[in-house]
């Protein structure tokens, strides 16, 4: 495998940061930005101290007191400008995403496109933060609800969507009148610096307060400062179930609000009537794309026994055509795993699967990359049962194949894992498709028909059930999580009737 020289990657990162207007202070650490492409250092970044986080929250809280009274359509102006800057710097930001997260350029650009799309959505939303008017039971009274800004939103994000998740939260929070303090993954500090610089410029350009956004950098301990600070009204945290288990109860203990977007263990059911050409394409993209490092990556296939052999053979042959390597190289579809521990977790999972009676049909082995980069061929594993390893999320390209004979059994297998993010069914049988989407079908937050589990659009609400955390972000009415609702009763009569007919005279 031909990998680029580490110095070339450092230069590319530096140039992309400069084009995004990022201020680079060579403070010498202690946070090290690395690239999974070669496993080498890109540069050092200053990590935030506990005092820095405190100052960031104070500034964001002060800015909130002003920002909440700016009319929402005017707040939209900063997000509109951010969308323009993201469009201008799409390639620069995508370059940083490839460098830090290892995504192929097309997927990295797709991630930045999601940012642009959510900015457009949020600008429209800034004129649509609707409350309802309800029929009052009392004469001469009006009953209605209004939505108000919530406060400071603490955004904690994962390495694998280093920019999109921030924008889903931030674009919506800003039009809702909130201010944001962002703690990105410590594995992707440079993309965060670039986003922060673009938003700071957008704020300057439209005259919005600088304090509407702050970036703090570091590991989980820095995230914990946001979790524990009562001035942070909403903690929106994206990452592993382990992280959610730590964050959720702490925020709840101070009666703060939490929006959790945690791990998935996504499955596709393939029915006997499925269009297998279409299914193979959908399955391969969802399972092997982003080297299996999406929260929505396809990890389990539940295939009718009558089509299982043919499907496995076709996926295995499609996997054989996938080019694994330097994501910047033409034709490469599968880039590196993020680091050594991701590779080790994959090997441990494959060993467990074998011990449970599974057969590795293809893949799983390391394919070049030198000492410190981890490239693997996506693995396809036939399993005799949904054993404990299949019920866990291993953040790597492993696709477990299970078979079923009876549709109820397929649904039961599908729902029999602790996570509940994304799901799909490949079928041309309308009854099966509708049942999959019905109350007794898939128990996930996302349920698709005849497409894979990954690659959601921003217009829908994104998130999942059970251990995935229950949060919803992005489109539809997900904005409601970023505002507080007030119910108002207005008496415009000259009498004072009490509700429920109560007499008090
Ligand atoms: P991670 O849990 O290791 O880290 C996520 C973020 O949480 C990081 O910023 C980290 O510093 C922070 N963090 C960790 N412990 C914390 C604590 N105790 N308090 C506060 N902050 C803490 O996850 P990762 O390896 O970066 O990302 C991969 C995981 O994220 C996978 O499980 C994936 O499924 C999940 N993910 C979920 C979604 C979703 O929308 N549901 C999206 C992307 C990724």
Coordinates of C-alpha atoms and ligand atoms in Angstrom, one line a residue:
X1 CA 0.0 0.0 0.0
X2 CA 1.3 3.4 -1.0
X3 CA 0.9 5.9 1.8
X4 CA 1.7 9.6 1.6
X5 CA 4.6 11.1 3.5
X6 CA 3.6 12.3 7.0
X7 CA 5.0 15.8 6.2
X8 CA 2.7 16.1 3.2
X9 CA -0.3 15.4 5.4
X10 CA 0.9 17.9 7.9
X11 CA 1.2 20.5 5.2
X12 CA -2.2 19.7 3.8
X13 CA -3.7 20.1 7.3
X14 CA -1.9 23.4 7.9
X15 CA -3.0 24.8 4.5
X16 CA -6.7 23.8 5.0
X17 CA -6.7 25.4 8.5
X18 CA -5.3 28.6 7.1
X19 CA -7.8 28.7 4.3
X20 CA -10.6 28.3 6.9
X21 CA -9.2 31.3 8.7
X22 CA -8.1 29.3 11.8
X23 CA -5.7 30.9 14.1
X24 CA -2.9 28.5 14.8
X25 CA -1.0 29.0 18.0
X26 CA 1.9 26.6 18.3
X27 CA 1.4 26.1 22.0
X28 CA 3.0 22.7 21.9
X29 CA 0.3 20.6 23.3
X30 CA -0.6 18.7 25.2
X31 CA -3.3 17.6 22.7
X32 CA -1.9 15.8 19.7
X33 CA -3.8 15.8 16.4
X34 CA -3.1 12.6 14.5
X35 CA -4.1 11.2 11.2
X36 CA -5.2 7.6 10.9
X37 CA -3.9 7.6 7.3
X38 CA -0.4 7.1 8.5
X39 CA -0.9 7.1 12.3
X40 CA 1.4 10.0 12.6
X41 CA 1.1 13.4 14.2
X42 CA -0.3 16.3 12.3
X43 CA 0.4 19.0 14.9
X44 CA -0.1 19.8 18.6
X45 CA -3.1 21.8 19.8
X46 CA -3.6 23.6 23.1
X47 CA -5.9 21.6 25.4
X48 CA -8.4 23.6 27.5
X49 CA -8.0 23.7 31.3
X50 CA -10.8 23.5 33.8
X51 CA -10.7 27.3 34.1
X52 CA -10.9 27.7 30.3
X53 CA -14.1 25.7 30.3
X54 CA -15.5 27.8 33.1
X55 CA -14.6 31.0 31.2
X56 CA -16.2 29.6 28.0
X57 CA -19.5 28.7 29.9
X58 CA -19.5 32.2 31.5
X59 CA -19.1 33.9 28.1
X60 CA -21.7 31.7 26.5
X61 CA -24.1 32.3 29.4
X62 CA -23.6 36.1 29.2
X63 CA -24.1 36.0 25.4
X64 CA -27.3 34.0 25.9
X65 CA -28.8 36.8 28.0
X66 CA -28.5 39.0 24.9
X67 CA -29.0 36.5 22.1
X68 CA -32.3 35.1 23.5
X69 CA -34.0 38.5 22.8
X70 CA -32.8 38.8 19.3
X71 CA -35.8 37.9 17.0
X72 CA -35.4 34.4 15.7
X73 CA -35.4 35.4 12.0
X74 CA -32.5 37.7 12.8
X75 CA -30.7 34.9 14.6
X76 CA -31.1 33.0 11.4
X77 CA -28.7 35.5 9.7
X78 CA -25.6 34.1 11.4
X79 CA -26.6 30.5 10.4
X80 CA -27.2 31.7 6.8
X81 CA -23.8 33.2 6.7
X82 CA -22.3 30.1 8.2
X83 CA -23.9 28.0 5.4
X84 CA -22.3 30.3 2.8
X85 CA -18.9 30.0 4.4
X86 CA -19.2 26.2 4.6
X87 CA -20.1 26.1 0.9
X88 CA -17.0 28.2 0.1
X89 CA -14.8 26.0 2.3
X90 CA -16.4 22.7 1.6
X91 CA -13.2 21.2 0.2
X92 CA -11.0 22.6 2.9
X93 CA -13.2 21.2 5.7
X94 CA -13.6 17.9 3.9
X95 CA -9.8 17.7 3.6
X96 CA -9.5 18.0 7.4
X97 CA -12.2 15.4 7.9
X98 CA -10.3 13.0 5.7
X99 CA -7.0 13.8 7.5
X100 CA -8.4 13.4 11.0
X101 CA -11.2 10.8 10.6
X102 CA -9.8 8.9 7.5
X103 CA -13.0 9.2 5.4
X104 CA -12.7 9.0 1.7
X105 CA -13.1 12.5 0.1
X106 CA -16.6 11.8 -1.3
X107 CA -17.9 10.8 2.2
X108 CA -16.0 13.7 3.8
X109 CA -17.6 16.2 1.3
X110 CA -21.0 14.5 2.0
X111 CA -20.5 15.2 5.7
X112 CA -19.8 18.9 5.0
X113 CA -22.8 19.0 2.6
X114 CA -24.9 17.8 5.6
X115 CA -23.7 20.9 7.4
X116 CA -24.7 23.2 4.6
X117 CA -28.1 21.4 4.4
X118 CA -28.8 21.8 8.1
X119 CA -27.9 25.5 7.9
X120 CA -30.5 25.9 5.2
X121 CA -33.0 24.0 7.3
X122 CA -32.3 26.0 10.4
X123 CA -32.6 29.3 8.5
X124 CA -36.1 28.3 7.4
X125 CA -36.8 27.1 11.0
X126 CA -36.0 30.5 12.3
X127 CA -39.3 31.7 11.0
X128 CA -41.2 28.5 12.0
X129 CA -40.7 28.0 15.8
X130 CA -44.4 27.5 16.1
X131 CA -46.4 27.1 19.2
X132 CA -50.0 25.8 19.2
X133 CA -53.2 27.5 20.2
X134 CA -55.6 25.2 22.1
X135 CA -59.3 25.5 22.6
X136 CA -59.8 26.8 26.2
X137 CA -62.7 25.3 28.2
X138 CA -63.3 28.8 29.7
X139 CA -65.2 31.5 27.9
X140 CA -63.2 34.7 27.1
X141 CA -59.9 32.8 27.5
X142 CA -57.1 32.0 25.2
X143 CA -54.8 29.0 25.8
X144 CA -51.6 28.7 23.9
X145 CA -48.0 27.7 24.1
X146 CA -44.8 29.7 23.3
X147 CA -41.3 28.4 22.8
X148 CA -38.4 30.2 24.4
X149 CA -34.7 29.8 24.2
X150 CA -33.2 27.4 26.7
X151 CA -29.7 28.6 27.6
X152 CA -26.2 27.3 27.0
X153 CA -26.1 24.0 25.0
X154 CA -23.0 21.9 25.7
X155 CA -22.2 19.8 22.6
X156 CA -20.0 16.8 23.0
X157 CA -19.2 15.0 19.8
X158 CA -17.6 11.8 18.6
X159 CA -14.6 11.3 16.2
X160 CA -16.5 9.7 13.4
X161 CA -18.7 12.6 12.4
X162 CA -16.4 15.3 13.5
X163 CA -18.2 18.2 11.9
X164 CA -21.8 17.2 10.9
X165 CA -22.9 16.4 14.4
X166 CA -21.7 19.8 15.7
X167 CA -23.6 21.6 12.9
X168 CA -26.8 19.6 13.5
X169 CA -26.7 20.9 17.1
X170 CA -25.3 24.3 16.6
X171 CA -27.3 25.5 13.6
X172 CA -30.5 24.6 15.3
X173 CA -29.5 25.8 18.8
X174 CA -28.5 29.2 17.5
X175 CA -31.8 29.9 15.7
X176 CA -33.5 28.7 18.8
X177 CA -31.8 31.5 20.7
X178 CA -29.3 29.3 22.6
X179 CA -25.5 29.7 22.7
X180 CA -23.1 26.8 22.4
X181 CA -20.0 25.4 24.0
X182 CA -18.5 22.6 22.0
X183 CA -16.2 19.8 23.2
X184 CA -15.2 17.8 20.1
X185 CA -13.5 14.4 20.2
X186 CA -9.9 14.7 21.2
X187 CA -9.1 12.7 18.1
X188 CA -10.4 15.4 15.8
X189 CA -9.3 18.8 17.2
X190 CA -8.3 20.4 13.9
X191 CA -11.7 20.1 12.2
X192 CA -13.1 21.7 15.3
X193 CA -10.7 24.6 15.1
X194 CA -11.7 25.2 11.5
X195 CA -15.5 25.1 12.2
X196 CA -15.1 27.4 15.2
X197 CA -13.1 29.9 12.9
X198 CA -15.8 29.8 10.3
X199 CA -18.6 30.4 12.8
X200 CA -16.7 33.2 14.4
X201 CA -16.3 34.8 11.0
X202 CA -20.0 34.4 10.3
X203 CA -20.8 36.1 13.6
X204 CA -18.5 39.0 12.8
X205 CA -19.9 39.4 9.3
X206 CA -23.5 39.7 10.5
X207 CA -22.8 41.5 13.8
X208 CA -23.8 38.6 16.1
X209 CA -22.2 38.5 19.6
X210 CA -18.9 36.6 19.6
X211 CA -19.9 34.7 22.7
X212 CA -22.6 32.7 20.9
X213 CA -20.1 29.9 20.4
X214 CA -17.0 28.6 22.2
X215 CA -14.7 25.7 21.6
X216 CA -13.1 23.8 24.4
X217 CA -10.6 21.0 23.6
X218 CA -9.6 17.9 25.5
X219 CA -10.7 14.4 26.5
X220 CA -13.6 13.2 28.6
X221 CA -12.6 15.1 31.7
X222 CA -13.2 18.4 29.8
X223 CA -16.6 17.1 28.7
X224 CA -17.4 16.4 32.3
X225 CA -17.1 20.1 33.1
X226 CA -20.0 20.8 30.7
X227 CA -21.9 17.8 32.2
X228 CA -21.7 19.1 35.7
X229 CA -22.2 22.8 35.2
X230 CA -25.7 23.9 36.1
X231 CA -25.4 26.8 33.6
X232 CA -25.4 24.3 30.8
X233 CA -29.1 23.9 30.2
X234 CA -28.8 21.1 27.7
X235 CA -26.0 18.6 27.2
X236 CA -26.2 17.1 23.7
X237 CA -23.7 14.2 23.8
X238 CA -22.8 11.9 20.9
X239 CA -20.6 8.9 21.4
X240 CA -20.5 5.4 22.8
X241 CA -23.0 3.9 25.2
X242 CA -20.3 3.9 27.8
X243 CA -20.0 7.6 27.5
X244 CA -23.8 8.0 27.7
X245 CA -24.0 5.9 30.8
X246 CA -21.5 8.2 32.5
X247 CA -23.1 11.5 31.2
X248 CA -26.9 10.8 31.5
X249 CA -27.2 10.2 35.3
X250 CA -24.9 13.2 36.1
X251 CA -26.9 15.6 34.0
X252 CA -30.1 14.1 35.5
X253 CA -28.8 14.5 39.0
X254 CA -28.7 18.3 38.6
X255 CA -32.1 18.2 36.6
X256 CA -30.4 19.4 33.5
X257 CA -31.5 18.3 30.1
X258 CA -29.7 15.6 28.1
X259 CA -29.9 14.6 24.5
X260 CA -28.0 11.4 24.0
X261 CA -27.0 10.0 20.5
X262 CA -25.2 6.8 21.4
X263 CA -24.1 3.6 19.7
X264 CA -26.1 1.4 17.3
X265 CA -26.1 -2.2 16.3
X266 CA -28.0 -1.9 13.1
X267 CA -29.5 -4.7 11.1
X268 CA -31.1 -5.3 7.8
X269 CA -33.7 -8.1 7.1
X270 CA -33.4 -9.6 3.7
X271 CA -36.6 -11.3 2.7
X272 CA -37.1 -14.0 0.0
X273 CA -38.7 -11.5 -2.4
X274 CA -35.9 -8.9 -2.1
X275 CA -34.3 -7.4 -5.2
X276 CA -30.8 -8.8 -4.5
X277 CA -29.0 -6.5 -6.9
X278 CA -30.3 -3.5 -4.9
X279 CA -29.8 -5.2 -1.6
X280 CA -26.2 -6.0 -2.3
X281 CA -25.4 -2.4 -3.2
X282 CA -27.2 -1.1 -0.1
X283 CA -25.6 -3.7 2.2
X284 CA -22.0 -3.2 1.0
X285 CA -22.2 0.6 1.3
X286 CA -23.8 0.5 4.8
X287 CA -21.5 -2.2 6.1
X288 CA -18.1 -1.4 4.6
X289 CA -18.4 2.4 4.0
X290 CA -16.5 4.6 6.4
X291 CA -14.7 1.3 7.3
X292 CA -17.7 0.4 9.4
X293 CA -17.2 3.5 11.6
X294 CA -20.6 5.1 11.4
X295 CA -23.1 4.9 14.2
X296 CA -25.5 3.7 11.5
X297 CA -23.1 1.1 9.9
X298 CA -24.8 -2.1 9.1
X299 CA -23.6 -4.8 11.5
X300 CA -26.2 -7.6 11.3
X301 CA -27.9 -9.2 8.3
X302 CA -30.9 -11.3 9.0
X303 CA -31.5 -13.2 5.8
X304 CA -34.2 -15.7 4.8
X305 CA -32.5 -19.1 4.6
X306 CA -33.7 -19.5 0.9
X307 CA -31.5 -16.6 -0.3
X308 CA -28.7 -16.6 2.3
X309 CA -26.1 -18.6 0.4
X310 CA -26.5 -16.6 -2.8
X311 CA -26.5 -13.3 -0.9
X312 CA -23.4 -14.2 1.1
X313 CA -21.6 -15.2 -2.0
X314 CA -22.5 -11.9 -3.8
X315 CA -21.5 -9.8 -0.8
X316 CA -18.3 -11.7 -0.5
X317 CA -17.5 -11.1 -4.1
X318 CA -18.4 -7.4 -3.9
X319 CA -16.1 -7.2 -0.8
X320 CA -13.3 -8.7 -3.0
X321 CA -13.6 -5.7 -5.3
X322 CA -13.4 -3.0 -2.6
X323 CA -10.2 -1.1 -2.7
X324 CA -8.9 -0.5 0.8
X325 CA -6.2 2.1 1.4
X326 CA -5.1 5.7 1.5
X327 CA -8.5 7.6 1.3
X328 CA -6.9 10.3 -0.9
X329 CA -6.1 7.7 -3.6
X330 CA -8.5 7.4 -6.6
X331 CA -10.8 4.4 -6.4
X332 CA -10.3 3.7 -2.7
X333 CA -13.6 3.1 -0.9
X334 CA -12.5 1.9 2.5
X335 CA -10.0 4.1 4.5
X336 CA -8.3 3.3 7.7
X337 CA -9.6 2.4 11.2
X338 CA -9.1 5.3 13.6
X339 CA -6.4 3.7 15.6
X340 CA -4.8 0.6 17.0
X341 CA -7.4 0.0 19.7
X342 CA -10.2 -0.1 17.0
X343 CA -8.1 -2.7 15.2
X344 CA -7.7 -4.7 18.4
X345 CA -11.4 -4.5 19.2
X346 CA -12.1 -5.9 15.7
X347 CA -9.7 -8.8 16.1
X348 CA -11.2 -9.6 19.6
X349 CA -14.7 -9.6 18.2
X350 CA -13.7 -11.9 15.3
X351 CA -12.0 -14.3 17.8
X352 CA -15.1 -14.3 19.9
X353 CA -17.3 -14.9 16.9
X354 CA -15.2 -17.9 15.8
X355 CA -15.3 -19.3 19.4
X356 CA -19.1 -19.0 19.2
X357 CA -19.2 -21.2 16.1
X358 CA -19.1 -18.4 13.5
X359 CA -17.3 -18.7 10.2
X360 CA -15.4 -15.8 8.7
X361 CA -16.3 -15.9 5.0
X362 CA -13.9 -13.2 4.1
X363 CA -11.9 -10.2 5.4
X364 CA -10.8 -9.2 8.8
X365 CA -7.1 -9.2 8.1
X366 CA -4.9 -6.1 8.3
X367 CA -3.8 -5.0 4.8
X368 CA -0.6 -2.9 5.0
X369 CA -0.3 0.6 6.5
X370 CA 3.1 0.3 8.2
X371 CA 3.5 0.2 12.0
X372 CA 1.0 2.8 13.1
X373 CA -1.9 2.9 10.6
X374 CA -4.6 0.3 10.6
X375 CA -6.2 -0.8 7.4
X376 CA -8.5 -3.8 7.3
X377 CA -10.5 -5.6 4.7
X378 CA -14.2 -5.6 5.8
X379 CA -15.2 -8.9 7.4
X380 CA -18.2 -11.1 6.6
X381 CA -19.1 -13.6 9.2
X382 CA -21.8 -16.3 9.2
X383 CA -23.1 -16.9 12.7
X384 CA -25.2 -19.9 14.0
X385 CA -26.9 -17.7 16.5
X386 CA -27.1 -14.1 17.8
X387 CA -24.4 -14.6 20.5
X388 CA -23.2 -11.9 22.8
X389 CA -20.5 -10.6 20.4
X390 CA -23.2 -10.0 17.8
X391 CA -25.2 -8.0 20.3
X392 CA -22.4 -5.6 20.9
X393 CA -21.4 -2.7 18.8
X394 CA -17.8 -3.2 17.5
X395 CA -16.8 0.0 15.8
X396 CA -15.2 -1.7 12.7
X397 CA -16.3 -3.3 9.5
X398 CA -17.7 -6.6 10.6
X399 CA -21.0 -7.9 9.2
X400 CA -22.6 -10.8 10.9
X401 CA -25.0 -12.9 8.9
X402 CA -27.9 -14.8 10.6
X403 CA -30.7 -16.7 8.9
X404 CA -34.4 -17.0 9.5
X405 CA -37.3 -19.1 8.2
X406 CA -40.3 -17.3 9.7
X407 CA -40.9 -13.5 9.5
X408 CA -41.8 -13.2 13.2
X409 CA -38.5 -14.8 14.0
X410 CA -36.7 -12.2 11.8
X411 CA -38.4 -9.4 13.7
X412 CA -37.6 -11.0 17.0
X413 CA -33.9 -11.4 16.1
X414 CA -33.8 -7.9 14.8
X415 CA -35.1 -6.4 18.1
X416 CA -33.2 -8.7 20.4
X417 CA -30.2 -6.3 20.9
X418 CA -29.8 -3.6 23.5
X419 CA -29.3 -0.8 20.9
X420 CA -32.0 0.8 18.7
X421 CA -30.6 3.2 16.2
X422 CA -31.1 2.2 12.5
X423 CA -32.7 -0.6 10.6
X424 CA -33.9 -1.7 7.2
X425 CA -35.7 -4.4 5.3
X426 CA -35.1 -5.4 1.7
X427 CA -38.4 -6.8 0.4
X428 CA -40.8 -6.4 -2.4
X429 CA -43.7 -7.7 -0.3
X430 CA -45.8 -4.8 0.9
X431 CA -47.1 -6.7 3.9
X432 CA -43.6 -7.4 5.2
X433 CA -42.5 -3.8 4.5
X434 CA -45.4 -2.3 6.3
X435 CA -45.1 -4.7 9.3
X436 CA -41.5 -3.7 9.6
X437 CA -42.5 -0.1 10.0
X438 CA -45.4 -0.8 12.3
X439 CA -45.6 -0.8 16.1
X440 CA -44.7 -4.5 16.3
X441 CA -42.0 -4.2 13.7
X442 CA -38.5 -2.6 14.0
X443 CA -38.0 -1.0 17.4
X444 CA -35.4 1.5 16.1
X445 CA -35.5 5.3 15.7
X446 CA -34.8 4.8 12.0
X447 CA -36.5 2.2 10.0
X448 CA -36.0 2.0 6.2
X449 CA -37.3 0.0 3.3
X450 CA -35.1 -1.1 0.4
X451 CA -32.2 1.1 1.4
X452 CA -29.4 0.5 3.8
X453 CA -29.1 1.6 7.4
X454 CA -26.7 4.4 6.9
X455 CA -26.8 7.7 5.0
X456 CA -29.7 9.6 6.7
X457 CA -31.0 13.0 5.3
X458 CA -31.1 16.0 7.6
X459 CA -34.8 16.6 7.1
X460 CA -35.8 13.8 9.4
X461 CA -35.2 13.6 13.1
X462 CA -32.1 11.5 13.7
X463 CA -31.6 9.2 16.7
X464 CA -32.5 5.9 18.3
X465 CA -34.1 4.0 21.2
X466 CA -33.0 1.8 24.1
X467 CA -29.2 2.1 24.7
X468 CA -28.9 4.5 21.7
X469 CA -30.2 7.1 24.2
X470 CA -33.5 8.3 22.9
X471 CA -32.3 11.6 21.6
X472 CA -33.4 13.2 18.3
X473 CA -31.4 15.8 16.4
X474 CA -31.4 17.5 13.1
X475 CA -34.7 17.8 11.2
X476 CA -38.5 17.5 11.8
X477 CA -39.4 18.9 15.2
X478 CA -36.0 18.0 16.9
X479 CA -35.6 21.7 17.5
X480 CA -38.0 21.4 20.5
X481 CA -35.2 19.8 22.5
X482 CA -33.4 23.1 22.3
X483 CA -36.2 25.3 23.6
X484 CA -38.4 25.5 26.6
X485 CA -42.2 25.5 26.3
X486 CA -44.4 27.9 28.2
X487 CA -48.2 27.3 28.4
X488 CA -50.1 30.6 28.6
X489 CA -53.7 31.2 29.5
X490 CA -55.0 34.7 28.8
X491 CA -58.3 35.9 30.2
X492 CA -59.7 38.7 28.0
X493 CA -63.1 38.6 29.7
X494 CA -64.3 40.6 32.8
X495 CA -65.1 37.3 34.7
X496 CA -62.9 34.8 36.4
X497 CA -64.3 31.3 35.7
X498 CA -62.1 28.6 37.2
X499 CA -61.0 25.5 35.3
X500 CA -62.9 22.2 35.8
X501 CA -65.9 24.3 36.9
X502 CA -64.4 24.8 40.4
X503 CA -66.4 27.3 42.5
X504 CA -64.4 29.4 45.1
X505 CA -66.7 32.1 46.4
Ligands
LIG1 P1 -16.6 8.1 22.7 O1 -17.7 7.7 23.6 O2 -15.3 7.6 23.0 O3 -16.4 9.7 22.8 C1 -17.4 10.6 22.4 C2 -17.2 12.0 23.1 O4 -17.5 11.9 24.4 C3 -15.8 12.5 23.0 O5 -15.8 13.9 22.8 C4 -15.3 12.2 24.4 O6 -14.2 13.0 24.8 C5 -16.5 12.4 25.2 N1 -16.5 11.8 26.5 C6 -16.1 10.5 26.8 N2 -16.4 10.2 28.1 C7 -17.0 11.3 28.6 C8 -17.5 11.7 29.9 N3 -17.4 10.8 31.0 N4 -18.0 12.9 30.1 C9 -18.1 13.7 29.1 N5 -17.6 13.5 27.8 C10 -17.1 12.3 27.6 O7 -17.0 7.8 21.2 P2 -16.1 7.8 19.9 O8 -15.2 6.7 19.9 O9 -15.6 9.2 19.7 O10 -17.3 7.6 18.8 C11 -17.8 6.4 18.4 C12 -19.1 6.1 19.1 O11 -20.0 7.1 18.9 C13 -19.8 4.9 18.6 O12 -20.3 4.1 19.7 C14 -20.8 5.4 17.7 O13 -21.9 4.6 17.5 C15 -21.2 6.6 18.5 N6 -21.9 7.6 17.6 C16 -23.2 7.8 17.7 C17 -23.9 8.7 16.9 C18 -25.4 8.9 17.0 O14 -25.9 9.9 16.4 N7 -26.1 8.0 17.6 C19 -23.2 9.4 16.0 C20 -21.8 9.3 15.9 C21 -21.2 8.3 16.7

